[in-house]
Amino acid sequence: MNGVLGTIRTAEDRRDFILENTELLTPPLVPEISLHLATEVVELWEKTEAELEDMALPPPFWAFAWAGGQALSRYVLDNPGLVKGRRVLDFGAGSGMVSIAAAMAGATEVTAVDICAFAQDAILLNAKMNGVSLVRETRDILDEDPDVDVLLCGDVFYERPLAERVLAWIDRAQARGTEVLVGCPGRSYLPKTRLDEIAVYSVPVTRVLEDAEIKRTAVYRLKPVRAGQA
């Protein structure tokens, strides 16, 4: 691509861009998994904007091993009974780290949901690198009722509108019998009163992206909605 503006047009272009601008690394908390990750967030963000001729792009969430995803992946790998033989959906999959962990732990089917095209191509590359098969989904599914056994959400409560939609969605999923787990380092809109903390980790993170080099990050199980509870 040679830095020419507007050269990303196809999935192959996106995959080439990912391979050229990331390194194969292992997240600190889950060394069993190898991912194509960025080492310089600002540089990658600027390159992506230039290549797509779009100066209003969100951060490249797919290129980093976020704390909530690392904690959730670690918990799944250490507790394979949670997903073994079950159908799993990873919402806001990003790099696909949590999806890969679920597949490694024995899930029968794993669906990685992320509306970002770059994320979906990164997920494909990372799944192949780790020798697992995943179903990829790019649609906004928050108004749907996916038929799965386990729903995993890592680092998704960082914006109010999204957080409100996700909470309503996972409540509906749980009411249908789906087990819901959340991984989060305490984002602003995490609904703590609705969650039971089941594990805590100290997760090394990228200082450019976070307010500390080590983030206390928990895995939570969603509590059932009680009668009269909003």
Short mmCIF file of C-alpha atoms in Angstrom, two decimals:
data_model
loop_
_atom_site.label_atom_id
_atom_site.label_comp_id
_atom_site.label_asym_id
_atom_site.label_seq_id
_atom_site.Cartn_x
_atom_site.Cartn_y
_atom_site.Cartn_z
CA MET A 1 0.00 0.00 0.00
CA ASN A 2 3.01 2.25 0.50
CA GLY A 3 1.16 4.93 2.48
CA VAL A 4 -1.04 6.00 -0.44
CA LEU A 5 -4.25 7.66 0.76
CA GLY A 6 -7.47 5.77 0.37
CA THR A 7 -5.93 2.45 -0.63
CA ILE A 8 -7.94 0.20 1.69
CA ARG A 9 -10.88 -1.03 -0.35
CA THR A 10 -11.20 -4.78 0.26
CA ALA A 11 -10.89 -7.36 3.00
CA GLU A 12 -7.52 -8.35 1.53
CA ASP A 13 -6.38 -4.73 1.81
CA ARG A 14 -7.45 -4.65 5.46
CA ARG A 15 -5.66 -7.90 6.24
CA ASP A 16 -2.49 -6.61 4.56
CA PHE A 17 -2.74 -3.42 6.59
CA ILE A 18 -3.15 -5.38 9.83
CA LEU A 19 -0.15 -7.58 9.08
CA GLU A 20 2.03 -4.60 8.12
CA ASN A 21 1.15 -2.50 11.17
CA THR A 22 1.02 -5.00 14.01
CA GLU A 23 3.29 -7.52 15.66
CA LEU A 24 2.50 -11.05 16.76
CA LEU A 25 2.40 -10.78 20.56
CA THR A 26 1.01 -12.63 23.57
CA PRO A 27 -1.19 -10.69 26.03
CA PRO A 28 0.42 -10.65 29.50
CA LEU A 29 -2.47 -12.41 31.24
CA VAL A 30 -3.11 -14.99 28.52
CA PRO A 31 0.24 -16.12 27.07
CA GLU A 32 -1.49 -19.16 25.56
CA ILE A 33 -2.91 -16.88 22.88
CA SER A 34 -0.99 -15.08 20.12
CA LEU A 35 -2.53 -11.96 18.55
CA HIS A 36 -1.66 -9.39 15.92
CA LEU A 37 -1.39 -6.31 18.16
CA ALA A 38 -0.25 -2.73 17.69
CA THR A 39 2.66 -1.33 19.65
CA GLU A 40 1.93 2.34 18.88
CA VAL A 41 -1.72 3.35 19.24
CA VAL A 42 -1.51 6.90 17.90
CA GLU A 43 0.59 5.93 14.88
CA LEU A 44 -1.79 3.10 13.96
CA TRP A 45 -4.84 5.31 14.43
CA GLU A 46 -3.38 7.99 12.15
CA LYS A 47 -2.38 5.44 9.51
CA THR A 48 -5.88 3.95 9.51
CA GLU A 49 -7.47 7.37 9.08
CA ALA A 50 -5.11 8.21 6.24
CA GLU A 51 -5.61 4.95 4.40
CA LEU A 52 -9.41 5.23 4.64
CA GLU A 53 -9.46 9.01 4.04
CA ASP A 54 -11.59 9.36 7.17
CA MET A 55 -10.45 11.65 9.98
CA ALA A 56 -13.29 10.72 12.34
CA LEU A 57 -12.56 7.07 12.95
CA PRO A 58 -12.83 5.55 16.44
CA PRO A 59 -9.66 4.10 18.01
CA PRO A 60 -8.51 0.77 16.55
CA PHE A 61 -9.98 -1.30 19.37
CA TRP A 62 -9.17 -4.48 17.47
CA ALA A 63 -5.42 -3.89 17.79
CA PHE A 64 -5.09 -4.04 21.58
CA ALA A 65 -5.53 -6.61 24.33
CA TRP A 66 -7.88 -4.63 26.58
CA ALA A 67 -7.93 -5.35 30.31
CA GLY A 68 -11.52 -6.61 30.43
CA GLY A 69 -10.90 -9.00 27.57
CA GLN A 70 -7.69 -10.31 29.13
CA ALA A 71 -9.43 -10.97 32.45
CA LEU A 72 -12.38 -12.68 30.78
CA SER A 73 -10.07 -14.79 28.61
CA ARG A 74 -8.02 -15.84 31.63
CA TYR A 75 -11.16 -16.82 33.53
CA VAL A 76 -12.51 -18.87 30.62
CA LEU A 77 -9.22 -20.70 30.11
CA ASP A 78 -8.96 -21.45 33.84
CA ASN A 79 -12.60 -22.54 34.08
CA PRO A 80 -13.24 -24.45 30.84
CA GLY A 81 -16.40 -26.02 32.25
CA LEU A 82 -18.08 -22.66 31.72
CA VAL A 83 -18.00 -23.05 27.93
CA LYS A 84 -17.08 -26.67 27.16
CA GLY A 85 -19.67 -28.23 24.89
CA ARG A 86 -21.68 -25.00 24.81
CA ARG A 87 -22.48 -22.30 22.25
CA VAL A 88 -20.75 -19.02 23.06
CA LEU A 89 -21.15 -15.45 21.83
CA ASP A 90 -18.38 -12.90 22.37
CA PHE A 91 -19.84 -9.39 22.09
CA GLY A 92 -17.54 -6.52 21.08
CA ALA A 93 -14.93 -9.09 20.17
CA GLY A 94 -12.19 -6.68 19.02
CA SER A 95 -9.10 -8.81 18.39
CA GLY A 96 -11.06 -12.02 19.02
CA MET A 97 -9.07 -12.82 22.17
CA VAL A 98 -12.08 -13.87 24.26
CA SER A 99 -13.56 -15.85 21.37
CA ILE A 100 -10.28 -17.69 20.90
CA ALA A 101 -10.10 -18.48 24.62
CA ALA A 102 -13.61 -19.92 24.50
CA ALA A 103 -12.77 -22.07 21.49
CA MET A 104 -9.58 -23.29 23.16
CA ALA A 105 -11.60 -24.16 26.28
CA GLY A 106 -13.87 -26.46 24.29
CA ALA A 107 -16.90 -24.46 23.20
CA THR A 108 -18.80 -26.22 20.41
CA GLU A 109 -19.44 -22.97 18.53
CA VAL A 110 -18.13 -19.46 19.14
CA THR A 111 -19.56 -16.37 17.47
CA ALA A 112 -17.36 -13.26 17.53
CA VAL A 113 -19.50 -10.14 17.16
CA ASP A 114 -17.97 -6.79 16.21
CA ILE A 115 -19.35 -4.17 13.82
CA CYS A 116 -15.85 -3.02 12.79
CA ALA A 117 -14.63 -4.51 9.51
CA PHE A 118 -11.00 -4.27 10.65
CA ALA A 119 -11.89 -6.19 13.80
CA GLN A 120 -13.48 -8.96 11.78
CA ASP A 121 -10.38 -9.33 9.63
CA ALA A 122 -8.14 -9.25 12.70
CA ILE A 123 -10.34 -11.92 14.27
CA LEU A 124 -9.91 -14.12 11.20
CA LEU A 125 -6.12 -13.73 11.23
CA ASN A 126 -5.90 -14.32 14.98
CA ALA A 127 -8.18 -17.35 14.91
CA LYS A 128 -6.05 -18.97 12.20
CA MET A 129 -2.88 -18.15 14.13
CA ASN A 130 -4.26 -19.97 17.18
CA GLY A 131 -5.71 -22.90 15.27
CA VAL A 132 -9.37 -22.34 16.11
CA SER A 133 -12.53 -21.81 14.07
CA LEU A 134 -14.94 -18.97 14.82
CA VAL A 135 -18.18 -17.66 13.38
CA ARG A 136 -17.87 -13.93 12.66
CA GLU A 137 -20.77 -11.50 12.81
CA THR A 138 -20.67 -7.81 11.85
CA ARG A 139 -24.32 -6.85 12.40
CA ASP A 140 -25.58 -4.78 15.29
CA ILE A 141 -27.35 -7.56 17.19
CA LEU A 142 -28.46 -5.62 20.28
CA ASP A 143 -32.08 -5.68 19.16
CA GLU A 144 -31.97 -9.41 18.49
CA ASP A 145 -32.13 -12.46 20.75
CA PRO A 146 -29.22 -14.75 19.84
CA ASP A 147 -29.68 -18.42 20.67
CA VAL A 148 -26.53 -19.20 22.67
CA ASP A 149 -25.65 -20.77 26.01
CA VAL A 150 -23.00 -18.32 27.20
CA LEU A 151 -22.62 -14.62 26.46
CA LEU A 152 -19.23 -12.97 27.12
CA CYS A 153 -18.76 -9.19 27.18
CA GLY A 154 -15.32 -7.64 27.63
CA ASP A 155 -14.85 -3.88 28.08
CA VAL A 156 -18.19 -2.76 26.63
CA PHE A 157 -19.45 -0.33 29.29
CA TYR A 158 -17.45 2.75 28.31
CA GLU A 159 -20.23 4.88 26.76
CA ARG A 160 -23.67 5.53 28.26
CA PRO A 161 -25.86 4.84 25.18
CA LEU A 162 -24.02 1.60 24.42
CA ALA A 163 -24.00 0.54 28.08
CA GLU A 164 -27.76 1.02 28.38
CA ARG A 165 -28.43 -1.03 25.25
CA VAL A 166 -26.03 -3.78 26.30
CA LEU A 167 -27.55 -4.08 29.78
CA ALA A 168 -31.08 -4.39 28.38
CA TRP A 169 -29.82 -6.97 25.87
CA ILE A 170 -27.96 -9.15 28.36
CA ASP A 171 -30.96 -8.99 30.72
CA ARG A 172 -33.13 -10.43 27.96
CA ALA A 173 -30.51 -13.07 27.21
CA GLN A 174 -30.31 -14.14 30.83
CA ALA A 175 -34.10 -14.31 31.07
CA ARG A 176 -33.98 -16.89 28.25
CA GLY A 177 -31.46 -19.00 30.18
CA THR A 178 -28.18 -17.67 28.78
CA GLU A 179 -25.28 -17.36 31.23
CA VAL A 180 -23.77 -13.87 31.07
CA LEU A 181 -20.23 -12.92 32.12
CA VAL A 182 -18.63 -9.48 31.93
CA GLY A 183 -14.95 -8.52 32.08
CA CYS A 184 -14.24 -4.90 33.03
CA PRO A 185 -11.60 -2.75 34.79
CA GLY A 186 -14.29 -0.40 36.12
CA ARG A 187 -15.37 1.58 33.07
CA SER A 188 -17.56 4.61 33.72
CA TYR A 189 -20.89 2.97 32.93
CA LEU A 190 -20.34 -0.50 34.39
CA PRO A 191 -23.64 -1.45 36.13
CA LYS A 192 -21.98 -2.72 39.32
CA THR A 193 -25.23 -3.12 41.25
CA ARG A 194 -26.35 -5.65 38.65
CA LEU A 195 -23.19 -7.75 38.79
CA ASP A 196 -21.57 -10.30 41.12
CA GLU A 197 -17.76 -10.21 41.16
CA ILE A 198 -16.41 -13.73 40.66
CA ALA A 199 -12.70 -13.14 39.92
CA VAL A 200 -10.16 -10.32 40.07
CA TYR A 201 -6.90 -9.89 38.16
CA SER A 202 -4.09 -7.36 37.97
CA VAL A 203 -3.72 -6.79 34.25
CA PRO A 204 -0.69 -5.12 32.60
CA VAL A 205 -1.96 -2.68 29.96
CA THR A 206 -0.74 -0.08 27.48
CA ARG A 207 -0.14 3.20 29.35
CA VAL A 208 -1.18 5.28 26.34
CA LEU A 209 -4.66 3.73 26.47
CA GLU A 210 -5.23 3.57 30.21
CA ASP A 211 -4.67 5.68 33.33
CA ALA A 212 -2.30 3.14 34.90
CA GLU A 213 0.14 0.45 33.82
CA ILE A 214 -1.67 -2.19 35.89
CA LYS A 215 -5.46 -2.29 35.95
CA ARG A 216 -7.46 -4.06 38.65
CA THR A 217 -9.90 -5.92 36.46
CA ALA A 218 -12.80 -8.10 37.50
CA VAL A 219 -14.94 -10.77 35.92
CA TYR A 220 -18.59 -10.52 36.85
CA ARG A 221 -21.69 -12.68 36.53
CA LEU A 222 -24.93 -10.87 35.73
CA LYS A 223 -27.52 -10.96 38.50
CA PRO A 224 -31.11 -11.84 37.61
CA VAL A 225 -33.56 -8.96 37.40
CA ARG A 226 -35.76 -8.95 40.50
CA ALA A 227 -39.44 -8.19 40.49
CA GLY A 228 -39.94 -4.43 40.32
CA GLN A 229 -36.28 -3.78 39.45
CA ALA A 230 -35.70 -1.32 36.60
#
